Amino acid sequence: QRRHVLEVGSWVGRTALVLAETIGSPVHVYCVDTFQGSGMGDKTGLLAWKHGPTKVFQTFCQNIGRHLFKSIFPCKGTSLEWAAIWPPHIPLDLVFIDAGHQYEQVKADIRAWAPHVRQGGILCGHDYGFALFPGVQQAVDEFGKDGVDGMVWYRRL
């Protein structure tokens, strides 16, 4: 049975490749990102401003290589835009949140995507406990978690 995984905040595709290759086929990894970085206060925002979001998106597609439109599918736009239109006939086995790192952004992503995770699926994310992003930990702690592995938090729904 095909697994459906969604990554919120894909940047240039490194985690998407790990997800696609670790989970194994058949898998579809949907990568939701604006490809504009996380704002000017963040290195990704500065890079997107310097090179432009088109170049960032092209870099993502090049990095994905042979997986592009076979097991990895870019979904250009914001997390909340995609969550609002996500088709109910594609319940997600895993959602990995790694986009905006401010408290309100993480809280909004959790609220938006949790309903799309199938029963028994996993909602998780990156940068938990990272001192530069205290909002991640605050939002996750309010939502609740089953555990943390390194900087990755997770909760089975």
mmCIF file of C-alpha atoms in Angstrom:
data_model
loop_
_atom_site.group_PDB
_atom_site.id
_atom_site.type_symbol
_atom_site.label_atom_id
_atom_site.label_comp_id
_atom_site.label_asym_id
_atom_site.label_seq_id
_atom_site.Cartn_x
_atom_site.Cartn_y
_atom_site.Cartn_z
ATOM 1 C CA GLN A 1 0.000 0.000 0.000
ATOM 2 C CA ARG A 2 1.292 3.419 -0.956
ATOM 3 C CA ARG A 3 2.295 5.702 1.908
ATOM 4 C CA HIS A 4 1.508 9.405 1.751
ATOM 5 C CA VAL A 5 3.951 11.755 3.467
ATOM 6 C CA LEU A 6 3.823 15.531 3.526
ATOM 7 C CA GLU A 7 6.660 17.877 4.378
ATOM 8 C CA VAL A 8 5.845 21.460 5.333
ATOM 9 C CA GLY A 9 8.926 23.518 4.525
ATOM 10 C CA SER A 10 11.086 21.682 1.995
ATOM 11 C CA TRP A 11 13.600 24.400 1.011
ATOM 12 C CA VAL A 12 16.052 22.639 -1.356
ATOM 13 C CA GLY A 13 14.889 19.057 -0.861
ATOM 14 C CA ARG A 14 17.358 17.337 1.453
ATOM 15 C CA THR A 15 14.730 16.076 3.926
ATOM 16 C CA ALA A 16 12.347 15.147 1.104
ATOM 17 C CA LEU A 17 15.004 12.841 -0.324
ATOM 18 C CA VAL A 18 15.591 11.267 3.079
ATOM 19 C CA LEU A 19 11.853 10.697 3.504
ATOM 20 C CA ALA A 20 11.442 9.187 0.035
ATOM 21 C CA GLU A 21 14.474 6.926 0.311
ATOM 22 C CA THR A 22 14.020 5.896 3.957
ATOM 23 C CA ILE A 23 10.330 5.090 3.797
ATOM 24 C CA GLY A 24 10.783 3.232 0.541
ATOM 25 C CA SER A 25 8.336 2.663 -2.270
ATOM 26 C CA PRO A 26 5.596 2.928 -2.880
ATOM 27 C CA VAL A 27 5.595 6.401 -1.317
ATOM 28 C CA HIS A 28 4.450 9.845 -2.337
ATOM 29 C CA VAL A 29 6.198 12.711 -0.582
ATOM 30 C CA TYR A 30 4.364 16.017 -1.033
ATOM 31 C CA CYS A 31 6.590 19.043 -0.433
ATOM 32 C CA VAL A 32 4.757 22.221 0.569
ATOM 33 C CA ASP A 33 6.909 25.339 0.359
ATOM 34 C CA THR A 34 6.815 28.884 -0.984
ATOM 35 C CA PHE A 35 10.515 28.582 -1.879
ATOM 36 C CA GLN A 36 10.944 32.126 -0.545
ATOM 37 C CA GLY A 37 12.709 31.215 2.703
ATOM 38 C CA SER A 38 11.611 31.969 6.226
ATOM 39 C CA GLY A 39 12.049 35.741 6.148
ATOM 40 C CA MET A 40 14.876 38.222 6.048
ATOM 41 C CA GLY A 41 15.944 37.434 9.613
ATOM 42 C CA ASP A 42 16.816 33.900 8.536
ATOM 43 C CA LYS A 43 19.570 32.687 6.199
ATOM 44 C CA THR A 44 17.005 30.992 3.931
ATOM 45 C CA GLY A 45 15.190 34.289 3.445
ATOM 46 C CA LEU A 46 18.425 36.057 2.605
ATOM 47 C CA LEU A 47 19.350 33.380 0.069
ATOM 48 C CA ALA A 48 15.910 33.517 -1.549
ATOM 49 C CA TRP A 49 16.142 37.309 -1.756
ATOM 50 C CA LYS A 50 19.657 37.125 -3.248
ATOM 51 C CA HIS A 51 18.933 34.381 -5.813
ATOM 52 C CA GLY A 52 15.151 34.637 -6.172
ATOM 53 C CA PRO A 53 12.462 32.055 -5.401
ATOM 54 C CA THR A 54 12.587 30.703 -8.964
ATOM 55 C CA LYS A 55 16.238 29.708 -8.491
ATOM 56 C CA VAL A 56 15.446 28.155 -5.097
ATOM 57 C CA PHE A 57 12.608 26.132 -6.650
ATOM 58 C CA GLN A 58 14.844 25.057 -9.564
ATOM 59 C CA THR A 59 17.501 23.966 -7.062
ATOM 60 C CA PHE A 60 14.886 21.913 -5.202
ATOM 61 C CA CYS A 61 13.824 20.210 -8.451
ATOM 62 C CA GLN A 62 17.430 19.516 -9.465
ATOM 63 C CA ASN A 63 18.254 18.089 -6.036
ATOM 64 C CA ILE A 64 15.223 15.783 -6.160
ATOM 65 C CA GLY A 65 16.456 14.453 -9.508
ATOM 66 C CA ARG A 66 14.926 11.143 -10.573
ATOM 67 C CA HIS A 67 12.318 11.326 -7.785
ATOM 68 C CA LEU A 68 10.653 14.441 -9.233
ATOM 69 C CA PHE A 69 6.995 13.617 -10.036
ATOM 70 C CA LYS A 70 7.637 9.927 -9.361
ATOM 71 C CA SER A 71 7.824 9.807 -5.589
ATOM 72 C CA ILE A 72 8.354 13.484 -4.670
ATOM 73 C CA PHE A 73 5.809 16.124 -5.652
ATOM 74 C CA PRO A 74 6.388 19.848 -5.064
ATOM 75 C CA CYS A 75 3.372 21.824 -3.848
ATOM 76 C CA LYS A 76 4.311 25.460 -4.312
ATOM 77 C CA GLY A 77 2.456 27.760 -1.925
ATOM 78 C CA THR A 78 1.887 28.278 1.767
ATOM 79 C CA SER A 79 1.183 25.583 4.298
ATOM 80 C CA LEU A 80 -2.219 27.015 5.174
ATOM 81 C CA GLU A 81 -3.231 27.310 1.499
ATOM 82 C CA TRP A 82 -2.452 23.646 0.884
ATOM 83 C CA ALA A 83 -4.008 22.449 4.150
ATOM 84 C CA ALA A 84 -7.237 24.235 3.231
ATOM 85 C CA ILE A 85 -7.526 22.373 -0.077
ATOM 86 C CA TRP A 86 -5.932 19.034 0.829
ATOM 87 C CA PRO A 87 -8.141 16.267 -0.627
ATOM 88 C CA PRO A 88 -9.799 14.139 2.060
ATOM 89 C CA HIS A 89 -9.300 10.997 -0.047
ATOM 90 C CA ILE A 90 -5.530 11.271 0.554
ATOM 91 C CA PRO A 91 -5.057 10.796 4.306
ATOM 92 C CA LEU A 92 -1.456 11.327 5.312
ATOM 93 C CA ASP A 93 0.646 8.709 7.083
ATOM 94 C CA LEU A 94 3.182 11.276 8.231
ATOM 95 C CA VAL A 95 3.398 15.076 8.269
ATOM 96 C CA PHE A 96 6.797 16.657 8.960
ATOM 97 C CA ILE A 97 6.633 20.344 9.926
ATOM 98 C CA ASP A 98 9.749 22.439 9.283
ATOM 99 C CA ALA A 99 8.574 25.760 7.806
ATOM 100 C CA GLY A 100 8.030 28.946 9.809
ATOM 101 C CA HIS A 101 9.660 28.637 13.223
ATOM 102 C CA GLN A 102 7.801 31.367 15.104
ATOM 103 C CA TYR A 103 5.281 30.242 17.723
ATOM 104 C CA GLU A 104 2.172 31.347 15.788
ATOM 105 C CA GLN A 105 3.445 29.770 12.557
ATOM 106 C CA VAL A 106 4.171 26.395 14.143
ATOM 107 C CA LYS A 107 0.874 26.435 16.037
ATOM 108 C CA ALA A 108 -1.013 27.230 12.814
ATOM 109 C CA ASP A 109 0.779 24.442 10.896
ATOM 110 C CA ILE A 110 -0.006 21.895 13.611
ATOM 111 C CA ARG A 111 -3.681 22.910 13.698
ATOM 112 C CA ALA A 112 -3.948 22.929 9.910
ATOM 113 C CA TRP A 113 -2.333 19.551 9.244
ATOM 114 C CA ALA A 114 -3.327 17.387 12.234
ATOM 115 C CA PRO A 115 -6.814 16.743 10.765
ATOM 116 C CA HIS A 116 -5.219 15.382 7.571
ATOM 117 C CA VAL A 117 -3.166 12.721 9.364
ATOM 118 C CA ARG A 118 -4.813 9.307 9.290
ATOM 119 C CA GLN A 119 -5.622 7.580 12.553
ATOM 120 C CA GLY A 120 -2.399 6.009 13.784
ATOM 121 C CA GLY A 121 -0.320 8.318 11.588
ATOM 122 C CA ILE A 122 2.429 10.601 12.824
ATOM 123 C CA LEU A 123 2.628 14.378 13.090
ATOM 124 C CA CYS A 124 6.178 15.511 13.719
ATOM 125 C CA GLY A 125 8.578 18.337 13.079
ATOM 126 C CA HIS A 126 12.056 19.748 13.323
ATOM 127 C CA ASP A 127 14.005 22.156 15.543
ATOM 128 C CA TYR A 128 12.399 21.224 18.870
ATOM 129 C CA GLY A 129 14.641 22.413 21.701
ATOM 130 C CA PHE A 130 16.800 24.522 19.352
ATOM 131 C CA ALA A 131 17.582 27.727 21.260
ATOM 132 C CA LEU A 132 17.159 29.948 18.195
ATOM 133 C CA PHE A 133 13.531 28.822 17.801
ATOM 134 C CA PRO A 134 11.814 28.786 21.218
ATOM 135 C CA GLY A 135 8.427 29.154 19.513
ATOM 136 C CA VAL A 136 8.715 25.643 18.072
ATOM 137 C CA GLN A 137 9.009 24.085 21.523
ATOM 138 C CA GLN A 138 6.233 26.266 22.971
ATOM 139 C CA ALA A 139 3.749 25.364 20.211
ATOM 140 C CA VAL A 140 4.622 21.658 20.323
ATOM 141 C CA ASP A 141 4.404 21.502 24.119
ATOM 142 C CA GLU A 142 0.928 23.055 23.970
ATOM 143 C CA PHE A 143 -0.173 20.521 21.349
ATOM 144 C CA GLY A 144 1.464 17.593 23.100
ATOM 145 C CA LYS A 145 4.110 15.164 21.941
ATOM 146 C CA ASP A 146 4.936 11.509 22.451
ATOM 147 C CA GLY A 147 8.656 12.115 22.352
ATOM 148 C CA VAL A 148 11.702 13.821 20.914
ATOM 149 C CA ASP A 149 14.607 12.294 18.991
ATOM 150 C CA GLY A 150 17.416 14.795 18.626
ATOM 151 C CA MET A 151 15.598 17.931 17.472
ATOM 152 C CA VAL A 152 12.660 16.028 15.956
ATOM 153 C CA TRP A 153 9.413 15.918 17.952
ATOM 154 C CA TYR A 154 6.673 13.430 17.163
ATOM 155 C CA ARG A 155 3.148 12.469 18.114
ATOM 156 C CA ARG A 156 1.069 9.520 16.921
ATOM 157 C CA LEU A 157 -2.505 10.592 16.250
#
